[in-house]
Coordinates of C-alpha atoms in Angstrom, one line a residue:
M1 CA 23.4 8.4 -125.5
D2 CA 26.5 8.3 -122.8
H3 CA 28.2 5.0 -124.4
A4 CA 30.9 5.3 -121.7
A5 CA 28.0 4.6 -119.3
E6 CA 26.4 2.0 -121.1
A7 CA 29.8 0.1 -121.6
H8 CA 30.0 0.2 -117.8
R9 CA 26.3 -1.1 -117.5
T10 CA 27.2 -4.4 -119.7
D11 CA 30.5 -5.3 -117.9
L12 CA 28.8 -6.4 -115.1
M13 CA 31.0 -7.8 -112.3
T14 CA 29.0 -11.3 -110.9
I15 CA 29.9 -12.7 -107.7
T16 CA 31.3 -15.7 -109.6
R17 CA 33.5 -13.7 -111.8
H18 CA 34.8 -11.6 -108.4
V19 CA 35.6 -15.1 -106.3
L20 CA 37.3 -16.3 -109.9
N21 CA 39.7 -13.0 -109.6
E22 CA 40.3 -13.3 -106.1
Q23 CA 41.1 -17.5 -107.1
S24 CA 43.5 -16.4 -109.8
K25 CA 45.6 -14.1 -106.9
H26 CA 46.4 -17.8 -105.2
P27 CA 48.1 -19.7 -107.9
E28 CA 48.2 -23.0 -106.0
S29 CA 44.3 -22.7 -105.4
R30 CA 42.4 -25.6 -107.2
G31 CA 39.0 -23.8 -107.1
D32 CA 37.5 -25.5 -104.1
F33 CA 36.5 -22.7 -102.5
T34 CA 34.9 -21.2 -105.6
I35 CA 33.0 -24.3 -106.0
L36 CA 32.0 -24.0 -102.4
L37 CA 30.6 -20.4 -102.6
S38 CA 29.0 -21.2 -105.9
H39 CA 26.7 -23.7 -103.8
I40 CA 26.1 -21.2 -100.9
V41 CA 25.1 -18.6 -103.9
L42 CA 22.6 -21.2 -105.0
G43 CA 21.1 -21.9 -101.6
C44 CA 20.4 -18.4 -101.2
K45 CA 18.9 -17.7 -104.6
F46 CA 16.6 -20.6 -103.6
V47 CA 16.0 -19.5 -100.0
C48 CA 15.3 -15.8 -101.7
S49 CA 12.8 -17.2 -104.1
A50 CA 10.8 -19.8 -101.2
V51 CA 10.9 -16.0 -98.9
S52 CA 9.7 -14.0 -102.0
K53 CA 6.7 -16.5 -102.2
A54 CA 6.0 -17.7 -98.4
G55 CA 2.7 -16.4 -97.9
L56 CA 1.4 -17.9 -101.5
A57 CA 2.9 -21.4 -100.5
K58 CA 1.5 -21.7 -97.1
L59 CA 5.3 -21.7 -95.9
I60 CA 4.8 -19.5 -93.1
G61 CA 2.9 -21.7 -90.6
L62 CA 4.5 -23.3 -87.8
A63 CA 6.3 -26.8 -89.1
G64 CA 5.1 -28.2 -85.5
E65 CA 8.3 -28.7 -84.3
T66 CA 10.9 -26.8 -82.0
N67 CA 14.4 -26.5 -82.7
V68 CA 17.4 -27.1 -80.7
Q69 CA 17.3 -23.3 -79.0
G70 CA 13.6 -23.8 -77.9
E71 CA 12.1 -21.7 -80.6
E72 CA 9.2 -23.1 -82.7
Q73 CA 10.4 -23.8 -86.1
K74 CA 8.6 -22.3 -88.9
K75 CA 8.0 -23.7 -92.4
L76 CA 10.7 -21.9 -94.1
D77 CA 13.3 -22.6 -91.4
V78 CA 13.2 -26.3 -92.1
L79 CA 13.2 -25.6 -95.8
S80 CA 16.0 -23.3 -95.6
N81 CA 18.3 -25.5 -93.7
E82 CA 17.5 -28.6 -96.0
V83 CA 18.3 -26.5 -98.9
F84 CA 21.7 -25.3 -97.7
V85 CA 22.9 -28.9 -96.3
K86 CA 22.0 -30.5 -99.5
A87 CA 23.7 -27.7 -101.5
L88 CA 26.8 -28.1 -99.2
V89 CA 27.4 -31.6 -99.2
S90 CA 26.3 -31.7 -102.9
S91 CA 29.3 -29.5 -103.7
G92 CA 31.9 -32.3 -102.5
R93 CA 33.9 -29.6 -100.9
T94 CA 32.5 -29.9 -97.3
C95 CA 33.4 -32.1 -94.5
I96 CA 31.5 -31.0 -91.4
L97 CA 28.5 -28.8 -91.1
V98 CA 27.0 -27.2 -88.2
S99 CA 23.6 -25.3 -88.7
E100 CA 21.5 -23.4 -86.1
E101 CA 18.5 -26.0 -86.5
D102 CA 20.4 -29.1 -86.2
E103 CA 21.3 -30.3 -82.5
E104 CA 24.4 -32.3 -83.8
A105 CA 27.0 -31.3 -86.1
T106 CA 26.8 -33.2 -89.5
F107 CA 29.7 -35.1 -90.7
V108 CA 29.7 -35.6 -94.4
E109 CA 30.4 -39.1 -95.9
P110 CA 34.0 -39.9 -97.0
S111 CA 33.1 -40.3 -100.1
T112 CA 32.0 -36.7 -101.0
R113 CA 34.3 -35.2 -98.0
G114 CA 36.0 -32.0 -98.9
R115 CA 38.4 -29.9 -96.7
Y116 CA 35.9 -27.0 -95.6
I117 CA 33.6 -26.7 -92.4
V118 CA 30.9 -24.5 -92.7
A119 CA 28.9 -22.9 -89.9
F120 CA 25.3 -21.4 -90.9
D121 CA 22.2 -20.2 -89.5
P122 CA 20.1 -20.7 -92.6
L123 CA 17.2 -18.3 -91.8
D124 CA 18.2 -15.7 -89.0
G125 CA 15.4 -13.6 -87.8
S126 CA 12.6 -16.1 -89.0
S127 CA 10.1 -15.1 -86.4
N128 CA 9.8 -11.9 -88.5
I129 CA 8.5 -13.6 -91.8
D130 CA 4.9 -13.0 -91.1
C131 CA 5.4 -9.2 -91.2
G132 CA 7.8 -8.7 -94.1
V133 CA 10.6 -7.7 -91.9
S134 CA 14.0 -8.7 -93.6
I135 CA 15.7 -11.8 -92.7
G136 CA 18.8 -13.7 -93.9
T137 CA 21.1 -16.6 -93.8
I138 CA 24.7 -15.9 -91.9
F139 CA 27.5 -18.3 -92.6
G140 CA 31.5 -18.7 -91.7
I141 CA 34.0 -20.8 -93.6
Y142 CA 37.0 -22.8 -92.1
L143 CA 39.4 -25.0 -93.4
V144 CA 39.5 -28.4 -91.7
K145 CA 43.3 -29.8 -90.4
D146 CA 42.9 -33.1 -91.6
K147 CA 40.3 -33.7 -94.3
D148 CA 40.7 -37.9 -93.6
N149 CA 40.1 -37.4 -89.7
P150 CA 37.6 -34.1 -88.9
T151 CA 36.5 -33.5 -85.6
L152 CA 34.4 -31.2 -83.3
D153 CA 37.8 -29.2 -82.5
D154 CA 38.0 -28.3 -85.8
V155 CA 35.0 -26.3 -85.5
L156 CA 35.6 -25.3 -81.9
R157 CA 38.4 -22.6 -82.8
P158 CA 38.4 -18.8 -82.4
G159 CA 37.0 -16.7 -85.3
K160 CA 40.2 -15.2 -86.3
H161 CA 40.6 -18.5 -88.0
M162 CA 37.8 -18.3 -90.4
L163 CA 38.7 -18.1 -94.3
A164 CA 35.6 -16.5 -95.1
A165 CA 32.2 -15.1 -94.0
G166 CA 29.2 -13.5 -95.1
Y167 CA 25.5 -13.1 -95.0
C168 CA 22.5 -13.0 -97.5
M169 CA 19.7 -10.5 -96.8
Y170 CA 16.1 -11.1 -98.1
G171 CA 14.1 -7.6 -98.1
S172 CA 13.2 -5.3 -100.6
S173 CA 15.8 -6.8 -102.8
C174 CA 18.2 -9.7 -102.2
T175 CA 21.7 -8.8 -101.0
L176 CA 24.7 -10.7 -100.3
V177 CA 27.6 -9.5 -98.3
L178 CA 30.9 -11.8 -98.4
S179 CA 34.2 -11.1 -97.3
T180 CA 37.1 -13.7 -98.2
G181 CA 39.9 -12.2 -95.9
N182 CA 40.5 -9.0 -98.0
G183 CA 38.0 -6.5 -97.6
V184 CA 33.9 -6.9 -97.9
N185 CA 32.0 -6.6 -100.8
G186 CA 28.0 -6.1 -101.5
F187 CA 26.4 -8.0 -104.3
T188 CA 22.5 -7.5 -105.3
L189 CA 20.6 -9.9 -106.9
D190 CA 19.4 -9.1 -110.2
P191 CA 16.2 -11.2 -110.8
S192 CA 16.2 -10.7 -114.8
L193 CA 19.9 -12.1 -114.9
G194 CA 19.6 -14.5 -111.7
E195 CA 23.0 -13.3 -111.0
F196 CA 24.4 -11.6 -108.1
I197 CA 25.8 -8.3 -109.3
L198 CA 28.9 -6.6 -107.3
T199 CA 26.8 -3.0 -106.3
H200 CA 28.8 -2.4 -103.0
P201 CA 32.8 -2.7 -103.5
D202 CA 35.1 -2.4 -100.6
I203 CA 32.4 -1.6 -97.6
K204 CA 34.2 0.5 -95.3
I205 CA 32.3 1.2 -92.2
P206 CA 32.2 4.7 -91.2
K207 CA 34.8 5.1 -88.4
K208 CA 31.9 6.9 -86.0
G209 CA 28.5 6.4 -86.5
K210 CA 25.2 8.4 -85.4
I211 CA 22.9 5.1 -84.7
Y212 CA 22.7 2.8 -81.8
S213 CA 20.8 -0.4 -81.9
V214 CA 19.8 -2.5 -79.1
N215 CA 16.9 -4.1 -77.5
E216 CA 15.8 -1.3 -75.0
G217 CA 13.2 -3.6 -73.4
N218 CA 16.3 -5.5 -71.6
A219 CA 17.4 -2.3 -70.0
K220 CA 16.2 -3.0 -66.6
N221 CA 18.4 -6.3 -66.7
W222 CA 21.7 -4.8 -68.3
D223 CA 25.3 -4.2 -66.8
E224 CA 26.5 -0.9 -65.6
A225 CA 28.7 -0.5 -68.4
T226 CA 26.0 -1.3 -70.8
A227 CA 23.5 1.2 -69.3
K228 CA 26.2 4.2 -69.0
Y229 CA 26.8 3.7 -72.6
V230 CA 23.4 3.8 -73.7
E231 CA 22.6 6.8 -71.1
N232 CA 25.6 8.5 -73.0
C233 CA 24.1 7.9 -76.3
K234 CA 21.0 9.5 -75.3
F235 CA 22.4 12.4 -73.5
P236 CA 25.8 13.0 -74.4
K237 CA 28.0 14.9 -71.9
D238 CA 30.6 16.6 -74.7
G239 CA 27.7 18.6 -76.0
S240 CA 27.3 16.6 -79.4
S241 CA 23.7 15.6 -80.6
P242 CA 22.3 12.2 -79.4
K243 CA 22.4 9.3 -81.3
S244 CA 19.4 8.0 -83.1
L245 CA 17.7 4.4 -81.9
R246 CA 17.3 1.6 -84.6
Y247 CA 16.5 -1.8 -84.0
I248 CA 14.6 -4.2 -86.1
G249 CA 15.0 -7.5 -84.3
S250 CA 16.5 -9.2 -86.9
M251 CA 20.5 -9.2 -86.8
V252 CA 21.1 -9.3 -90.7
A253 CA 19.1 -6.3 -91.1
D254 CA 20.6 -4.3 -88.2
V255 CA 24.0 -5.6 -88.8
H256 CA 23.9 -4.4 -92.7
R257 CA 22.8 -1.2 -91.6
T258 CA 25.3 -1.0 -89.1
L259 CA 27.9 -1.8 -91.6
L260 CA 26.6 0.9 -94.3
Y261 CA 25.5 3.8 -92.2
G262 CA 28.1 3.0 -89.4
G263 CA 27.2 3.1 -85.5
I264 CA 26.9 0.1 -83.0
F265 CA 25.0 -3.1 -82.8
M266 CA 24.6 -4.5 -79.2
Y267 CA 23.3 -7.7 -77.8
P268 CA 24.7 -7.7 -74.2
A269 CA 24.4 -10.1 -71.5
D270 CA 22.0 -9.0 -68.6
K271 CA 20.5 -10.8 -65.7
K272 CA 18.1 -12.7 -67.7
S273 CA 20.6 -14.3 -70.3
P274 CA 24.0 -14.1 -68.4
N275 CA 25.9 -15.6 -71.4
G276 CA 24.1 -13.2 -73.9
K277 CA 21.6 -14.8 -76.6
L278 CA 23.2 -14.7 -79.7
R279 CA 25.1 -17.8 -81.1
V280 CA 29.3 -17.5 -81.4
L281 CA 29.8 -19.6 -84.4
Y282 CA 27.2 -18.8 -87.0
E283 CA 26.1 -15.6 -85.8
V284 CA 28.7 -13.6 -83.5
F285 CA 31.8 -14.8 -85.4
P286 CA 30.8 -14.0 -89.1
M287 CA 29.3 -10.7 -88.2
S288 CA 32.4 -9.8 -86.4
Y289 CA 35.1 -10.9 -89.0
L290 CA 32.8 -8.9 -91.6
M291 CA 33.0 -5.7 -89.1
E292 CA 36.8 -6.2 -88.6
Q293 CA 37.4 -6.6 -92.4
A294 CA 35.4 -3.3 -93.3
G295 CA 37.3 -1.3 -90.5
G296 CA 35.5 -1.9 -87.5
Q297 CA 35.7 -3.7 -84.2
A298 CA 33.7 -6.6 -82.2
F299 CA 33.7 -7.0 -78.6
T300 CA 32.0 -9.3 -76.3
G301 CA 32.3 -7.1 -73.1
K302 CA 35.5 -9.3 -71.9
Q303 CA 37.6 -9.6 -75.1
R304 CA 37.9 -9.4 -79.3
A305 CA 35.2 -11.2 -80.3
L306 CA 36.9 -13.1 -82.8
D307 CA 39.5 -14.4 -79.9
L308 CA 36.7 -16.2 -78.4
V309 CA 37.4 -20.0 -78.0
P310 CA 33.7 -21.8 -78.3
N311 CA 33.2 -25.0 -75.9
K312 CA 30.1 -26.3 -77.9
I313 CA 28.4 -25.8 -81.1
H314 CA 25.6 -23.6 -80.1
E315 CA 27.3 -21.4 -77.4
R316 CA 26.3 -18.1 -77.0
S317 CA 27.7 -15.2 -76.3
P318 CA 27.1 -11.2 -75.7
V319 CA 28.5 -8.9 -78.7
F320 CA 29.2 -5.5 -79.4
L321 CA 30.1 -4.7 -82.9
G322 CA 30.1 -1.7 -85.6
S323 CA 32.3 1.5 -86.2
Y324 CA 35.7 1.3 -84.5
D325 CA 35.4 4.6 -82.4
D326 CA 31.7 3.6 -80.9
V327 CA 33.2 0.0 -80.0
Q328 CA 36.0 1.6 -78.5
D329 CA 33.8 3.8 -76.3
I330 CA 32.2 0.6 -74.5
K331 CA 35.3 -1.2 -74.3
E332 CA 36.9 1.8 -72.0
L333 CA 33.5 1.5 -69.7
Y334 CA 34.0 -2.1 -69.5
A335 CA 37.5 -1.6 -68.9
A336 CA 36.9 1.4 -66.2
G337 CA 34.2 -0.9 -64.8
S338 CA 36.6 -4.0 -64.0
C339 CA 39.5 -1.7 -62.5

């Protein structure tokens, strides 16, 4: 018996232990952030459980309403939103919540108010529930300027001001990827323990990848830089091998693959959607934050994604994110086109 291997296997780094270790590096910390994250983790566990038995529980059908993005809401969307709103409010550590499913921001009652703002998409990719494709929850966390007087201006800030960001992917396993501004770590839910265990420490995206990810069905509406980049992926002029196309259509799954294997994920602006389709606060910012923390880049077609200043909570933006060199290539094409 390999006792060293067994000892390592029993010394489990749970997400709670990991966050407490991070907290201990900040003597001034009061533990509020740790409590907030534990409530987010609880929400993820609940949604993971609901997703895994959605068919049995008849949660897959439409809830009969349309959300603020004009998308038909699935029952699981509604459930996930309620779970996260209640988990975040009950933590006593939040003051403003911005959800993809709610038209207005939620301002927490003064009696249960805390210092943090959370922007989240409770169930991204939910149109894929019926066919078993991976879906997920995305979140970004900010610190409010004045806890006693929170305003929307506290939310409408560049992504570079985020304290933490992450996503939880519900697929063949339940994986939570998190950054608190000190690198990126991945945790996998062990169903027998009910705990997220550190399985992907200090994730670093490869400097260059072999995969590009984009909805080519929109190609006729693309701008010149995007079209040229994709053409170069398929027919490289330097004699290198063409890139492989992988596109799932669920942002969490596409970004997760990009983070681990490298390459580029693109949702560009086009003639049909001149401002892009992905929402800034709870899709573009958290994923861009994670990419940068892992050594990659994120770009909107005009600027660094995390420098963008949103004007409204459900604002949209184009995004190109992934391996440093791959994003650099498309930045150069945009720069050449604007000369």
